[in-house]
Each structure stands twice: as structure tokens, then as C-alpha cells.
Amino acid sequence: MKFETPATANPIDRMKVVGRAHTRIDGPLKATGLAPYAYEHHREVENAAIGYAVGAAVAKGRINAIDTVAAKAAPGVIAIVTAADVGKLGKGKFNTVKLLAGPDVDHYHQAVAIVVAETFEQARAAAGLVRVDYARDKGRFDLDAALKTAPLTGAEKPGKGEDRVGTFETAFASAPVKLDAEYSTPDHSHAMMEPFASIAAWNGDALTVWTSNQMIDWGRTDLATTLNMPKEKVTLLSPYVGGGFGGKLFLRSDAVLAARGARRKGSGATGQVYDGPSVHGQQHDASPGDAPAHPHRRGQGRYDHRDRA
């Protein structure tokens, strides 16, 4: 990107927006609590069952086996979903790793299973009964150490690790004034008020997902890619975002888990999933669903990971 000519008048110069007070379209609704979070679309998801994610206990490795016998026998359990149950999943353009681990584990607490039950407490208790046998691999956890040998990537020109305009070394050496400093910042985590959350509903082979996402087309495209289905069959709705700080730019596991959970038991199921430190999900419908719900609404469920640290 080069700036070689002066910019002409632009919207900022006109001072019609910048520098003036404006009422946010969603401001009054958010300030009065009338703008629902993604998991608060209760009209779409009634009498939901609860799901609880089982996060990977290793940071790098492979799943040898998952024992769900005891968990399936626990009170209130409706379904347990793993990567082996849903088949091969794709990986979105903006996702670094798969959003449901199996057989490979790419990072600590990557979702490896979803336990769905009639209540949150039942789902959480049953999740603690899932036993996962891992083959551990050596992970890398020191970013500064890895940076010293990491290849340069992300250049605009394919195959090159950096783009250059002129010769920096020569210009810097001959500069009359030089400023050479190194800055560092501590680790930060997204701490928005609204957790990652999604509700998924199937109507035949068409999927609708209510979620909290800052880039709808990216999310819709990557969700279709992940689920190996046509993009035109996917509808992604995110009328409000309760904070994101960039953390909701891309497809997250809550949307995928909600969709797969809702689909497994029947095409009419609906599911809701939270994805905070882990994931929270939900299903619902009058027909069987991937994570069914109450006995009188077997296709409805909810997957919850609210209190996982």
C-alpha cells in the first residue's frame, strides 16, 4: 500500500459524522436490556436440554479412545457427541484448527465431546464421567523462544515472508535521527459481557444459527465449509453483539457444536451452545435432535460450559 498523492475530501473531512454526537441504533435497546444475547432467543428455543463440553486435558496429542459408558448411564443424559459421531468436519478459512477435536488434539481445552442432559447439573455431572485416553505429544508454550526460529508468514506476495519498499538498512544507517526501541505488552484475553453463544435450528437440510458474530459472511462461509454443506443452505443471524473486541470475528466452536448437536437426532432439531472458556450449547425442536431435550421435546437441547475455567 502506497500513499503518494494527497487525499481528496472524504466523509471525515465533511464533519457530518466524526466529531458529532449520535445515538447508536442499538444503544437504547442495550441500555434497557431489550437487546437479547444470542442465547436469549427463547421463542426459538423453548424447554431446552442442557449440554456440557468436555475439554481436552492435554495441549498437544491424539485421542486413543473415549469411554462414554458411565456418562451415558448417568441420570438425565440424552446424548453424547464426539468427532467420531459426526464424521469428518471441514476447517474454515479463518480457523487455525478444527473446532471439535478428534483424533488429533491441537490445544488445551479444545472440545472433544458434548454431553447433553435434561438439566445443567446433570450434564455437568455426566461430563465428569467421560474418560478420554490420550497419546501426548510435546507442545510449545514459550512464544518468545518459538519466535526466534519461526518463519515469516502472512506476506501479501505468495511465497515471501516480508514486503519491502526501498532498502531500510541503508536509509536507517544514513538517517540524521534514529529511534530504535522495543516494546512489549502483557497477555490479554477478550472479556466481553456476552459469552460466545449460538442457537442452531434445522429445517430439513437448511440450517439457521443465531449467534454472536462480528463478521457474518465470514462466519456463514466457514460454518458451511466446516459442516460440508452448501453456503446457500446456511443462515447466520447476529442482530446484536454484546461486545467482541475482535474475538467474535471468526467462526467459533459454539456454532459448530450447536449445529452438529441439533442435527444428530433429527433434521428438525435445534441446539444452543455457549463457548466461553469451553462451550455451552442447546437444542430444540419437536423432532429428535442431536442433543435432544426434555422427554416431551426430544429434539431440543442446550449445551452449557458456563462455569468452566
PDB file of C-alpha atoms in Angstrom:
ATOM      1  CA  MET A   1       0.000   0.000   0.000  1.00  0.00           C
ATOM      2  CA  LYS A   2       1.492   3.325  -1.069  1.00  0.00           C
ATOM      3  CA  PHE A   3       0.323   6.884  -0.379  1.00  0.00           C
ATOM      4  CA  GLU A   4       1.974   9.076  -2.985  1.00  0.00           C
ATOM      5  CA  THR A   5      -0.705  11.719  -3.591  1.00  0.00           C
ATOM      6  CA  PRO A   6      -2.749  13.850  -1.198  1.00  0.00           C
ATOM      7  CA  ALA A   7      -6.169  12.504  -0.295  1.00  0.00           C
ATOM      8  CA  THR A   8      -9.161  14.461  -1.541  1.00  0.00           C
ATOM      9  CA  ALA A   9     -12.174  15.416   0.556  1.00  0.00           C
ATOM     10  CA  ASN A  10     -13.674  12.406   2.302  1.00  0.00           C
ATOM     11  CA  PRO A  11     -16.569  11.777   4.721  1.00  0.00           C
ATOM     12  CA  ILE A  12     -14.352  12.571   7.705  1.00  0.00           C
ATOM     13  CA  ASP A  13     -13.455  15.991   6.289  1.00  0.00           C
ATOM     14  CA  ARG A  14     -17.124  16.876   5.934  1.00  0.00           C
ATOM     15  CA  MET A  15     -17.550  16.611   9.714  1.00  0.00           C
ATOM     16  CA  LYS A  16     -21.049  15.214   9.381  1.00  0.00           C
ATOM     17  CA  VAL A  17     -20.303  12.100  11.425  1.00  0.00           C
ATOM     18  CA  VAL A  18     -16.969  12.422  13.194  1.00  0.00           C
ATOM     19  CA  GLY A  19     -16.971  14.991  15.969  1.00  0.00           C
ATOM     20  CA  ARG A  20     -20.738  14.948  16.408  1.00  0.00           C
ATOM     21  CA  ALA A  21     -22.931  13.181  18.943  1.00  0.00           C
ATOM     22  CA  HIS A  22     -25.020  10.367  17.521  1.00  0.00           C
ATOM     23  CA  THR A  23     -27.474   7.902  19.021  1.00  0.00           C
ATOM     24  CA  ARG A  24     -26.463   4.304  18.419  1.00  0.00           C
ATOM     25  CA  ILE A  25     -29.156   2.316  16.673  1.00  0.00           C
ATOM     26  CA  ASP A  26     -28.897  -0.468  19.246  1.00  0.00           C
ATOM     27  CA  GLY A  27     -27.980   1.820  22.158  1.00  0.00           C
ATOM     28  CA  PRO A  28     -31.411   2.262  23.788  1.00  0.00           C
ATOM     29  CA  LEU A  29     -32.171  -1.453  23.433  1.00  0.00           C
ATOM     30  CA  LYS A  30     -28.879  -2.498  25.014  1.00  0.00           C
ATOM     31  CA  ALA A  31     -29.125   0.108  27.768  1.00  0.00           C
ATOM     32  CA  THR A  32     -32.600  -1.091  28.729  1.00  0.00           C
ATOM     33  CA  GLY A  33     -31.867  -4.790  28.421  1.00  0.00           C
ATOM     34  CA  LEU A  34     -34.174  -5.295  25.454  1.00  0.00           C
ATOM     35  CA  ALA A  35     -31.460  -6.406  23.031  1.00  0.00           C
ATOM     36  CA  PRO A  36     -31.229 -10.185  23.551  1.00  0.00           C
ATOM     37  CA  TYR A  37     -27.948 -12.039  23.606  1.00  0.00           C
ATOM     38  CA  ALA A  38     -27.613 -14.891  21.142  1.00  0.00           C
ATOM     39  CA  TYR A  39     -28.596 -17.477  23.774  1.00  0.00           C
ATOM     40  CA  GLU A  40     -31.672 -15.493  24.833  1.00  0.00           C
ATOM     41  CA  HIS A  41     -33.832 -16.224  21.805  1.00  0.00           C
ATOM     42  CA  HIS A  42     -36.220 -18.197  23.978  1.00  0.00           C
ATOM     43  CA  ARG A  43     -39.036 -18.046  21.482  1.00  0.00           C
ATOM     44  CA  GLU A  44     -36.904 -20.091  19.127  1.00  0.00           C
ATOM     45  CA  VAL A  45     -35.582 -22.371  21.881  1.00  0.00           C
ATOM     46  CA  GLU A  46     -38.121 -23.396  24.496  1.00  0.00           C
ATOM     47  CA  ASN A  47     -37.756 -26.169  27.069  1.00  0.00           C
ATOM     48  CA  ALA A  48     -34.165 -26.715  26.038  1.00  0.00           C
ATOM     49  CA  ALA A  49     -31.978 -29.506  27.305  1.00  0.00           C
ATOM     50  CA  ILE A  50     -28.506 -28.613  28.569  1.00  0.00           C
ATOM     51  CA  GLY A  51     -25.186 -29.638  27.088  1.00  0.00           C
ATOM     52  CA  TYR A  52     -21.750 -29.530  28.697  1.00  0.00           C
ATOM     53  CA  ALA A  53     -18.446 -29.668  26.831  1.00  0.00           C
ATOM     54  CA  VAL A  54     -15.596 -31.964  27.698  1.00  0.00           C
ATOM     55  CA  GLY A  55     -12.393 -30.043  27.008  1.00  0.00           C
ATOM     56  CA  ALA A  56      -9.091 -31.664  26.097  1.00  0.00           C
ATOM     57  CA  ALA A  57      -6.886 -32.313  29.119  1.00  0.00           C
ATOM     58  CA  VAL A  58      -3.701 -32.155  27.055  1.00  0.00           C
ATOM     59  CA  ALA A  59      -2.307 -29.317  24.975  1.00  0.00           C
ATOM     60  CA  LYS A  60      -0.995 -31.474  22.140  1.00  0.00           C
ATOM     61  CA  GLY A  61      -1.628 -35.096  21.296  1.00  0.00           C
ATOM     62  CA  ARG A  62      -4.035 -37.628  19.934  1.00  0.00           C
ATOM     63  CA  ILE A  63      -7.204 -39.258  21.251  1.00  0.00           C
ATOM     64  CA  ASN A  64      -6.781 -43.015  21.555  1.00  0.00           C
ATOM     65  CA  ALA A  65     -10.274 -43.705  22.875  1.00  0.00           C
ATOM     66  CA  ILE A  66     -13.229 -42.057  24.582  1.00  0.00           C
ATOM     67  CA  ASP A  67     -15.188 -44.086  27.147  1.00  0.00           C
ATOM     68  CA  THR A  68     -18.728 -42.734  27.459  1.00  0.00           C
ATOM     69  CA  VAL A  69     -20.406 -45.786  29.030  1.00  0.00           C
ATOM     70  CA  ALA A  70     -20.682 -44.369  32.540  1.00  0.00           C
ATOM     71  CA  ALA A  71     -21.680 -40.930  31.269  1.00  0.00           C
ATOM     72  CA  LYS A  72     -24.468 -42.316  29.085  1.00  0.00           C
ATOM     73  CA  ALA A  73     -25.865 -44.206  32.079  1.00  0.00           C
ATOM     74  CA  ALA A  74     -25.949 -41.104  34.276  1.00  0.00           C
ATOM     75  CA  PRO A  75     -29.342 -39.577  35.186  1.00  0.00           C
ATOM     76  CA  GLY A  76     -30.902 -37.304  32.615  1.00  0.00           C
ATOM     77  CA  VAL A  77     -28.330 -37.858  29.889  1.00  0.00           C
ATOM     78  CA  ILE A  78     -29.812 -37.631  26.405  1.00  0.00           C
ATOM     79  CA  ALA A  79     -26.836 -37.735  24.063  1.00  0.00           C
ATOM     80  CA  ILE A  80     -23.053 -37.591  23.909  1.00  0.00           C
ATOM     81  CA  VAL A  81     -21.450 -36.269  20.739  1.00  0.00           C
ATOM     82  CA  THR A  82     -17.821 -36.706  19.691  1.00  0.00           C
ATOM     83  CA  ALA A  83     -15.914 -36.184  16.460  1.00  0.00           C
ATOM     84  CA  ALA A  84     -16.301 -39.898  15.743  1.00  0.00           C
ATOM     85  CA  ASP A  85     -20.077 -39.487  15.874  1.00  0.00           C
ATOM     86  CA  VAL A  86     -20.349 -36.556  13.470  1.00  0.00           C
ATOM     87  CA  GLY A  87     -17.914 -37.771  10.816  1.00  0.00           C
ATOM     88  CA  LYS A  88     -15.267 -35.736   9.060  1.00  0.00           C
ATOM     89  CA  LEU A  89     -15.588 -31.994   9.578  1.00  0.00           C
ATOM     90  CA  GLY A  90     -14.020 -29.369   7.373  1.00  0.00           C
ATOM     91  CA  LYS A  91     -11.968 -26.407   8.583  1.00  0.00           C
ATOM     92  CA  GLY A  92     -12.925 -22.825   7.850  1.00  0.00           C
ATOM     93  CA  LYS A  93     -10.600 -20.409   6.089  1.00  0.00           C
ATOM     94  CA  PHE A  94     -10.216 -18.296   9.211  1.00  0.00           C
ATOM     95  CA  ASN A  95      -9.825 -21.203  11.659  1.00  0.00           C
ATOM     96  CA  THR A  96      -6.372 -22.422  12.571  1.00  0.00           C
ATOM     97  CA  VAL A  97      -7.522 -25.806  13.888  1.00  0.00           C
ATOM     98  CA  LYS A  98     -10.654 -27.932  13.886  1.00  0.00           C
ATOM     99  CA  LEU A  99     -13.399 -26.818  16.243  1.00  0.00           C
ATOM    100  CA  LEU A 100     -14.111 -30.335  17.521  1.00  0.00           C
ATOM    101  CA  ALA A 101     -11.001 -32.357  18.323  1.00  0.00           C
ATOM    102  CA  GLY A 102     -10.539 -35.877  17.096  1.00  0.00           C
ATOM    103  CA  PRO A 103      -8.420 -37.792  16.740  1.00  0.00           C
ATOM    104  CA  ASP A 104      -5.800 -35.021  16.933  1.00  0.00           C
ATOM    105  CA  VAL A 105      -5.775 -32.500  19.787  1.00  0.00           C
ATOM    106  CA  ASP A 106      -4.293 -29.129  18.884  1.00  0.00           C
ATOM    107  CA  HIS A 107      -4.646 -27.133  22.091  1.00  0.00           C
ATOM    108  CA  TYR A 108      -5.639 -27.420  25.722  1.00  0.00           C
ATOM    109  CA  HIS A 109      -9.390 -27.469  26.343  1.00  0.00           C
ATOM    110  CA  GLN A 110     -10.252 -27.972  22.690  1.00  0.00           C
ATOM    111  CA  ALA A 111     -13.715 -29.540  22.734  1.00  0.00           C
ATOM    112  CA  VAL A 112     -13.535 -33.347  22.489  1.00  0.00           C
ATOM    113  CA  ALA A 113     -17.143 -34.180  23.379  1.00  0.00           C
ATOM    114  CA  ILE A 114     -20.511 -32.693  24.288  1.00  0.00           C
ATOM    115  CA  VAL A 115     -22.707 -34.229  26.966  1.00  0.00           C
ATOM    116  CA  VAL A 116     -26.373 -33.255  26.747  1.00  0.00           C
ATOM    117  CA  ALA A 117     -28.868 -33.835  29.540  1.00  0.00           C
ATOM    118  CA  GLU A 118     -32.169 -32.533  30.829  1.00  0.00           C
ATOM    119  CA  THR A 119     -30.576 -30.115  33.296  1.00  0.00           C
ATOM    120  CA  PHE A 120     -27.304 -28.230  33.580  1.00  0.00           C
ATOM    121  CA  GLU A 121     -26.323 -30.104  36.732  1.00  0.00           C
ATOM    122  CA  GLN A 122     -26.952 -33.480  35.099  1.00  0.00           C
ATOM    123  CA  ALA A 123     -24.934 -32.550  32.031  1.00  0.00           C
ATOM    124  CA  ARG A 124     -22.046 -31.260  34.126  1.00  0.00           C
ATOM    125  CA  ALA A 125     -22.020 -34.337  36.340  1.00  0.00           C
ATOM    126  CA  ALA A 126     -22.089 -36.688  33.364  1.00  0.00           C
ATOM    127  CA  ALA A 127     -19.300 -34.771  31.618  1.00  0.00           C
ATOM    128  CA  GLY A 128     -17.093 -35.599  34.577  1.00  0.00           C
ATOM    129  CA  LEU A 129     -17.690 -39.289  33.874  1.00  0.00           C
ATOM    130  CA  VAL A 130     -16.340 -39.173  30.325  1.00  0.00           C
ATOM    131  CA  ARG A 131     -12.926 -40.807  30.191  1.00  0.00           C
ATOM    132  CA  VAL A 132     -10.509 -39.850  27.416  1.00  0.00           C
ATOM    133  CA  ASP A 133      -7.300 -41.777  26.747  1.00  0.00           C
ATOM    134  CA  TYR A 134      -4.649 -39.540  25.159  1.00  0.00           C
ATOM    135  CA  ALA A 135      -1.321 -40.116  23.474  1.00  0.00           C
ATOM    136  CA  ARG A 136       0.577 -36.992  24.478  1.00  0.00           C
ATOM    137  CA  ASP A 137       2.835 -35.035  22.147  1.00  0.00           C
ATOM    138  CA  LYS A 138       5.368 -32.368  23.046  1.00  0.00           C
ATOM    139  CA  GLY A 139       3.841 -28.928  22.925  1.00  0.00           C
ATOM    140  CA  ARG A 140       5.411 -25.479  22.553  1.00  0.00           C
ATOM    141  CA  PHE A 141       4.399 -22.878  25.105  1.00  0.00           C
ATOM    142  CA  ASP A 142       7.119 -20.193  25.066  1.00  0.00           C
ATOM    143  CA  LEU A 143       6.167 -17.651  22.411  1.00  0.00           C
ATOM    144  CA  ASP A 144       9.406 -15.683  22.728  1.00  0.00           C
ATOM    145  CA  ALA A 145      11.507 -18.805  22.266  1.00  0.00           C
ATOM    146  CA  ALA A 146       9.471 -20.012  19.288  1.00  0.00           C
ATOM    147  CA  LEU A 147       9.598 -16.582  17.653  1.00  0.00           C
ATOM    148  CA  LYS A 148      13.373 -16.788  17.241  1.00  0.00           C
ATOM    149  CA  THR A 149      13.080 -19.648  14.746  1.00  0.00           C
ATOM    150  CA  ALA A 150       9.582 -19.065  13.376  1.00  0.00           C
ATOM    151  CA  PRO A 151       9.368 -18.475   9.605  1.00  0.00           C
ATOM    152  CA  LEU A 152       7.955 -15.219   8.312  1.00  0.00           C
ATOM    153  CA  THR A 153       4.417 -15.668   7.002  1.00  0.00           C
ATOM    154  CA  GLY A 154       1.438 -13.580   6.016  1.00  0.00           C
ATOM    155  CA  ALA A 155       3.154 -11.510   3.331  1.00  0.00           C
ATOM    156  CA  GLU A 156       0.984 -10.024   0.617  1.00  0.00           C
ATOM    157  CA  LYS A 157       3.107 -11.708  -2.048  1.00  0.00           C
ATOM    158  CA  PRO A 158       2.814 -15.516  -2.029  1.00  0.00           C
ATOM    159  CA  GLY A 159       5.966 -17.300  -1.025  1.00  0.00           C
ATOM    160  CA  LYS A 160       7.626 -14.308   0.621  1.00  0.00           C
ATOM    161  CA  GLY A 161       7.895 -13.585   4.306  1.00  0.00           C
ATOM    162  CA  GLU A 162       8.108  -9.824   4.003  1.00  0.00           C
ATOM    163  CA  ASP A 163       7.407  -6.964   1.610  1.00  0.00           C
ATOM    164  CA  ARG A 164       9.962  -4.217   1.117  1.00  0.00           C
ATOM    165  CA  VAL A 165       9.846  -0.736  -0.335  1.00  0.00           C
ATOM    166  CA  GLY A 166      13.378   0.564  -0.775  1.00  0.00           C
ATOM    167  CA  THR A 167      16.307  -0.558   1.381  1.00  0.00           C
ATOM    168  CA  PHE A 168      15.636   0.004   5.050  1.00  0.00           C
ATOM    169  CA  GLU A 169      19.146  -0.768   6.285  1.00  0.00           C
ATOM    170  CA  THR A 170      20.765   1.856   4.065  1.00  0.00           C
ATOM    171  CA  ALA A 171      18.177   4.521   4.811  1.00  0.00           C
ATOM    172  CA  PHE A 172      18.288   3.871   8.547  1.00  0.00           C
ATOM    173  CA  ALA A 173      22.099   3.925   8.679  1.00  0.00           C
ATOM    174  CA  SER A 174      22.245   7.318   6.963  1.00  0.00           C
ATOM    175  CA  ALA A 175      19.328   8.885   8.842  1.00  0.00           C
ATOM    176  CA  PRO A 176      20.291  12.012  10.859  1.00  0.00           C
ATOM    177  CA  VAL A 177      17.947  10.970  13.682  1.00  0.00           C
ATOM    178  CA  LYS A 178      17.369   7.353  14.691  1.00  0.00           C
ATOM    179  CA  LEU A 179      14.823   5.845  17.039  1.00  0.00           C
ATOM    180  CA  ASP A 180      15.328   2.163  17.818  1.00  0.00           C
ATOM    181  CA  ALA A 181      13.183   0.812  20.648  1.00  0.00           C
ATOM    182  CA  GLU A 182      11.468  -2.422  21.630  1.00  0.00           C
ATOM    183  CA  TYR A 183       8.040  -2.520  23.246  1.00  0.00           C
ATOM    184  CA  SER A 184       6.199  -5.413  24.830  1.00  0.00           C
ATOM    185  CA  THR A 185       2.707  -5.869  26.218  1.00  0.00           C
ATOM    186  CA  PRO A 186       1.295  -8.453  28.632  1.00  0.00           C
ATOM    187  CA  ASP A 187      -1.092 -11.172  27.533  1.00  0.00           C
ATOM    188  CA  HIS A 188      -4.707 -10.106  27.265  1.00  0.00           C
ATOM    189  CA  SER A 189      -7.920 -12.069  26.878  1.00  0.00           C
ATOM    190  CA  HIS A 190     -11.227 -10.974  25.394  1.00  0.00           C
ATOM    191  CA  ALA A 191     -13.598 -10.176  28.251  1.00  0.00           C
ATOM    192  CA  MET A 192     -16.826  -9.112  26.597  1.00  0.00           C
ATOM    193  CA  MET A 193     -20.064  -9.120  28.580  1.00  0.00           C
ATOM    194  CA  GLU A 194     -21.828 -11.564  26.244  1.00  0.00           C
ATOM    195  CA  PRO A 195     -20.245 -15.011  26.110  1.00  0.00           C
ATOM    196  CA  PHE A 196     -19.748 -16.875  22.858  1.00  0.00           C
ATOM    197  CA  ALA A 197     -23.122 -18.467  22.236  1.00  0.00           C
ATOM    198  CA  SER A 198     -25.180 -19.957  19.422  1.00  0.00           C
ATOM    199  CA  ILE A 199     -28.584 -21.465  18.790  1.00  0.00           C
ATOM    200  CA  ALA A 200     -28.957 -23.791  15.798  1.00  0.00           C
ATOM    201  CA  ALA A 201     -32.153 -24.975  14.135  1.00  0.00           C
ATOM    202  CA  TRP A 202     -32.541 -27.366  11.209  1.00  0.00           C
ATOM    203  CA  ASN A 203     -35.403 -27.332   8.746  1.00  0.00           C
ATOM    204  CA  GLY A 204     -34.731 -30.312   6.529  1.00  0.00           C
ATOM    205  CA  ASP A 205     -31.260 -29.722   5.118  1.00  0.00           C
ATOM    206  CA  ALA A 206     -31.341 -25.968   5.810  1.00  0.00           C
ATOM    207  CA  LEU A 207     -29.587 -24.604   8.897  1.00  0.00           C
ATOM    208  CA  THR A 208     -30.295 -21.401  10.804  1.00  0.00           C
ATOM    209  CA  VAL A 209     -27.899 -20.230  13.506  1.00  0.00           C
ATOM    210  CA  TRP A 210     -28.452 -17.394  15.960  1.00  0.00           C
ATOM    211  CA  THR A 211     -25.030 -16.372  17.199  1.00  0.00           C
ATOM    212  CA  SER A 212     -22.850 -13.504  18.376  1.00  0.00           C
ATOM    213  CA  ASN A 213     -20.539 -12.724  15.482  1.00  0.00           C
ATOM    214  CA  GLN A 214     -18.885  -9.597  14.113  1.00  0.00           C
ATOM    215  CA  MET A 215     -18.363 -10.834  10.544  1.00  0.00           C
ATOM    216  CA  ILE A 216     -21.499 -12.581   9.337  1.00  0.00           C
ATOM    217  CA  ASP A 217     -20.348 -13.618   5.869  1.00  0.00           C
ATOM    218  CA  TRP A 218     -17.054 -14.981   7.166  1.00  0.00           C
ATOM    219  CA  GLY A 219     -18.913 -16.973   9.812  1.00  0.00           C
ATOM    220  CA  ARG A 220     -21.562 -18.226   7.415  1.00  0.00           C
ATOM    221  CA  THR A 221     -18.984 -19.280   4.822  1.00  0.00           C
ATOM    222  CA  ASP A 222     -16.753 -21.065   7.315  1.00  0.00           C
ATOM    223  CA  LEU A 223     -19.701 -22.762   9.012  1.00  0.00           C
ATOM    224  CA  ALA A 224     -20.811 -24.167   5.664  1.00  0.00           C
ATOM    225  CA  THR A 225     -17.245 -25.278   4.951  1.00  0.00           C
ATOM    226  CA  THR A 226     -16.891 -26.907   8.369  1.00  0.00           C
ATOM    227  CA  LEU A 227     -20.183 -28.784   8.042  1.00  0.00           C
ATOM    228  CA  ASN A 228     -19.502 -29.732   4.399  1.00  0.00           C
ATOM    229  CA  MET A 229     -22.741 -28.199   3.175  1.00  0.00           C
ATOM    230  CA  PRO A 230     -23.713 -25.550   0.587  1.00  0.00           C
ATOM    231  CA  LYS A 231     -23.416 -21.974   1.808  1.00  0.00           C
ATOM    232  CA  GLU A 232     -26.867 -21.141   0.480  1.00  0.00           C
ATOM    233  CA  LYS A 233     -28.299 -23.645   2.956  1.00  0.00           C
ATOM    234  CA  VAL A 234     -26.863 -21.717   5.926  1.00  0.00           C
ATOM    235  CA  THR A 235     -28.447 -18.650   7.533  1.00  0.00           C
ATOM    236  CA  LEU A 236     -26.463 -16.824  10.214  1.00  0.00           C
ATOM    237  CA  LEU A 237     -28.247 -14.247  12.382  1.00  0.00           C
ATOM    238  CA  SER A 238     -26.476 -11.875  14.740  1.00  0.00           C
ATOM    239  CA  PRO A 239     -28.690  -8.805  15.281  1.00  0.00           C
ATOM    240  CA  TYR A 240     -26.758  -7.710  18.375  1.00  0.00           C
ATOM    241  CA  VAL A 241     -23.246  -8.316  19.648  1.00  0.00           C
ATOM    242  CA  GLY A 242     -22.704  -7.897  23.366  1.00  0.00           C
ATOM    243  CA  GLY A 243     -19.058  -7.000  22.934  1.00  0.00           C
ATOM    244  CA  GLY A 244     -16.416  -8.846  20.999  1.00  0.00           C
ATOM    245  CA  PHE A 245     -13.128  -6.926  20.865  1.00  0.00           C
ATOM    246  CA  GLY A 246     -12.258  -8.878  17.731  1.00  0.00           C
ATOM    247  CA  GLY A 247     -12.802 -12.212  19.469  1.00  0.00           C
ATOM    248  CA  LYS A 248     -16.020 -12.746  17.532  1.00  0.00           C
ATOM    249  CA  LEU A 249     -14.619 -12.007  14.085  1.00  0.00           C
ATOM    250  CA  PHE A 250     -14.428 -15.670  13.163  1.00  0.00           C
ATOM    251  CA  LEU A 251     -16.439 -18.869  13.437  1.00  0.00           C
ATOM    252  CA  ARG A 252     -16.104 -20.426  16.884  1.00  0.00           C
ATOM    253  CA  SER A 253     -16.899 -23.879  18.182  1.00  0.00           C
ATOM    254  CA  ASP A 254     -20.213 -22.829  19.752  1.00  0.00           C
ATOM    255  CA  ALA A 255     -21.861 -22.505  16.329  1.00  0.00           C
ATOM    256  CA  VAL A 256     -20.442 -25.800  15.079  1.00  0.00           C
ATOM    257  CA  LEU A 257     -21.348 -27.721  18.225  1.00  0.00           C
ATOM    258  CA  ALA A 258     -24.865 -26.310  18.249  1.00  0.00           C
ATOM    259  CA  ALA A 259     -25.378 -27.305  14.623  1.00  0.00           C
ATOM    260  CA  ARG A 260     -23.932 -30.800  14.979  1.00  0.00           C
ATOM    261  CA  GLY A 261     -25.700 -31.371  18.268  1.00  0.00           C
ATOM    262  CA  ALA A 262     -29.018 -30.310  16.825  1.00  0.00           C
ATOM    263  CA  ARG A 263     -28.586 -32.412  13.709  1.00  0.00           C
ATOM    264  CA  ARG A 264     -27.624 -35.764  15.077  1.00  0.00           C
ATOM    265  CA  LYS A 265     -31.013 -36.941  16.295  1.00  0.00           C
ATOM    266  CA  GLY A 266     -33.103 -35.462  13.526  1.00  0.00           C
ATOM    267  CA  SER A 267     -33.253 -32.770  10.899  1.00  0.00           C
ATOM    268  CA  GLY A 268     -35.756 -30.684  12.834  1.00  0.00           C
ATOM    269  CA  ALA A 269     -33.695 -30.258  15.990  1.00  0.00           C
ATOM    270  CA  THR A 270     -32.456 -27.018  17.436  1.00  0.00           C
ATOM    271  CA  GLY A 271     -29.460 -26.514  19.693  1.00  0.00           C
ATOM    272  CA  GLN A 272     -27.870 -23.721  21.714  1.00  0.00           C
ATOM    273  CA  VAL A 273     -24.221 -23.620  22.625  1.00  0.00           C
ATOM    274  CA  TYR A 274     -22.123 -21.294  24.744  1.00  0.00           C
ATOM    275  CA  ASP A 275     -18.407 -21.170  24.009  1.00  0.00           C
ATOM    276  CA  GLY A 276     -16.623 -19.333  26.751  1.00  0.00           C
ATOM    277  CA  PRO A 277     -13.536 -20.956  28.196  1.00  0.00           C
ATOM    278  CA  SER A 278     -15.261 -24.012  26.837  1.00  0.00           C
ATOM    279  CA  VAL A 279     -18.660 -24.235  25.222  1.00  0.00           C
ATOM    280  CA  HIS A 280     -22.346 -24.016  26.002  1.00  0.00           C
ATOM    281  CA  GLY A 281     -24.919 -25.434  23.714  1.00  0.00           C
ATOM    282  CA  GLN A 282     -28.541 -26.137  23.233  1.00  0.00           C
ATOM    283  CA  GLN A 283     -31.004 -27.977  21.011  1.00  0.00           C
ATOM    284  CA  HIS A 284     -34.669 -27.773  20.386  1.00  0.00           C
ATOM    285  CA  ASP A 285     -37.492 -28.999  18.225  1.00  0.00           C
ATOM    286  CA  ALA A 286     -40.481 -31.281  18.213  1.00  0.00           C
ATOM    287  CA  SER A 287     -38.492 -33.993  16.458  1.00  0.00           C
ATOM    288  CA  PRO A 288     -35.406 -35.861  17.707  1.00  0.00           C
ATOM    289  CA  GLY A 289     -32.215 -33.807  17.737  1.00  0.00           C
ATOM    290  CA  ASP A 290     -28.504 -34.327  18.119  1.00  0.00           C
ATOM    291  CA  ALA A 291     -28.723 -33.283  21.714  1.00  0.00           C
ATOM    292  CA  PRO A 292     -32.386 -33.896  22.495  1.00  0.00           C
ATOM    293  CA  ALA A 293     -34.079 -32.212  25.370  1.00  0.00           C
ATOM    294  CA  HIS A 294     -36.951 -32.899  27.680  1.00  0.00           C
ATOM    295  CA  PRO A 295     -38.835 -36.166  27.161  1.00  0.00           C
ATOM    296  CA  HIS A 296     -41.772 -34.277  25.701  1.00  0.00           C
ATOM    297  CA  ARG A 297     -39.491 -32.443  23.236  1.00  0.00           C
ATOM    298  CA  ARG A 298     -36.816 -34.903  22.278  1.00  0.00           C
ATOM    299  CA  GLY A 299     -35.202 -32.741  19.622  1.00  0.00           C
ATOM    300  CA  GLN A 300     -34.406 -29.831  21.852  1.00  0.00           C
ATOM    301  CA  GLY A 301     -31.304 -29.359  23.914  1.00  0.00           C
ATOM    302  CA  ARG A 302     -28.820 -26.965  25.355  1.00  0.00           C
ATOM    303  CA  TYR A 303     -25.089 -27.244  25.721  1.00  0.00           C
ATOM    304  CA  ASP A 304     -23.515 -25.340  28.582  1.00  0.00           C
ATOM    305  CA  HIS A 305     -19.931 -24.574  29.516  1.00  0.00           C
ATOM    306  CA  ARG A 306     -20.569 -21.531  31.641  1.00  0.00           C
ATOM    307  CA  ASP A 307     -18.539 -22.366  34.689  1.00  0.00           C
ATOM    308  CA  ARG A 308     -15.517 -23.986  33.127  1.00  0.00           C
ATOM    309  CA  ALA A 309     -12.319 -22.114  33.938  1.00  0.00           C
TER     310      ALA A 309
END
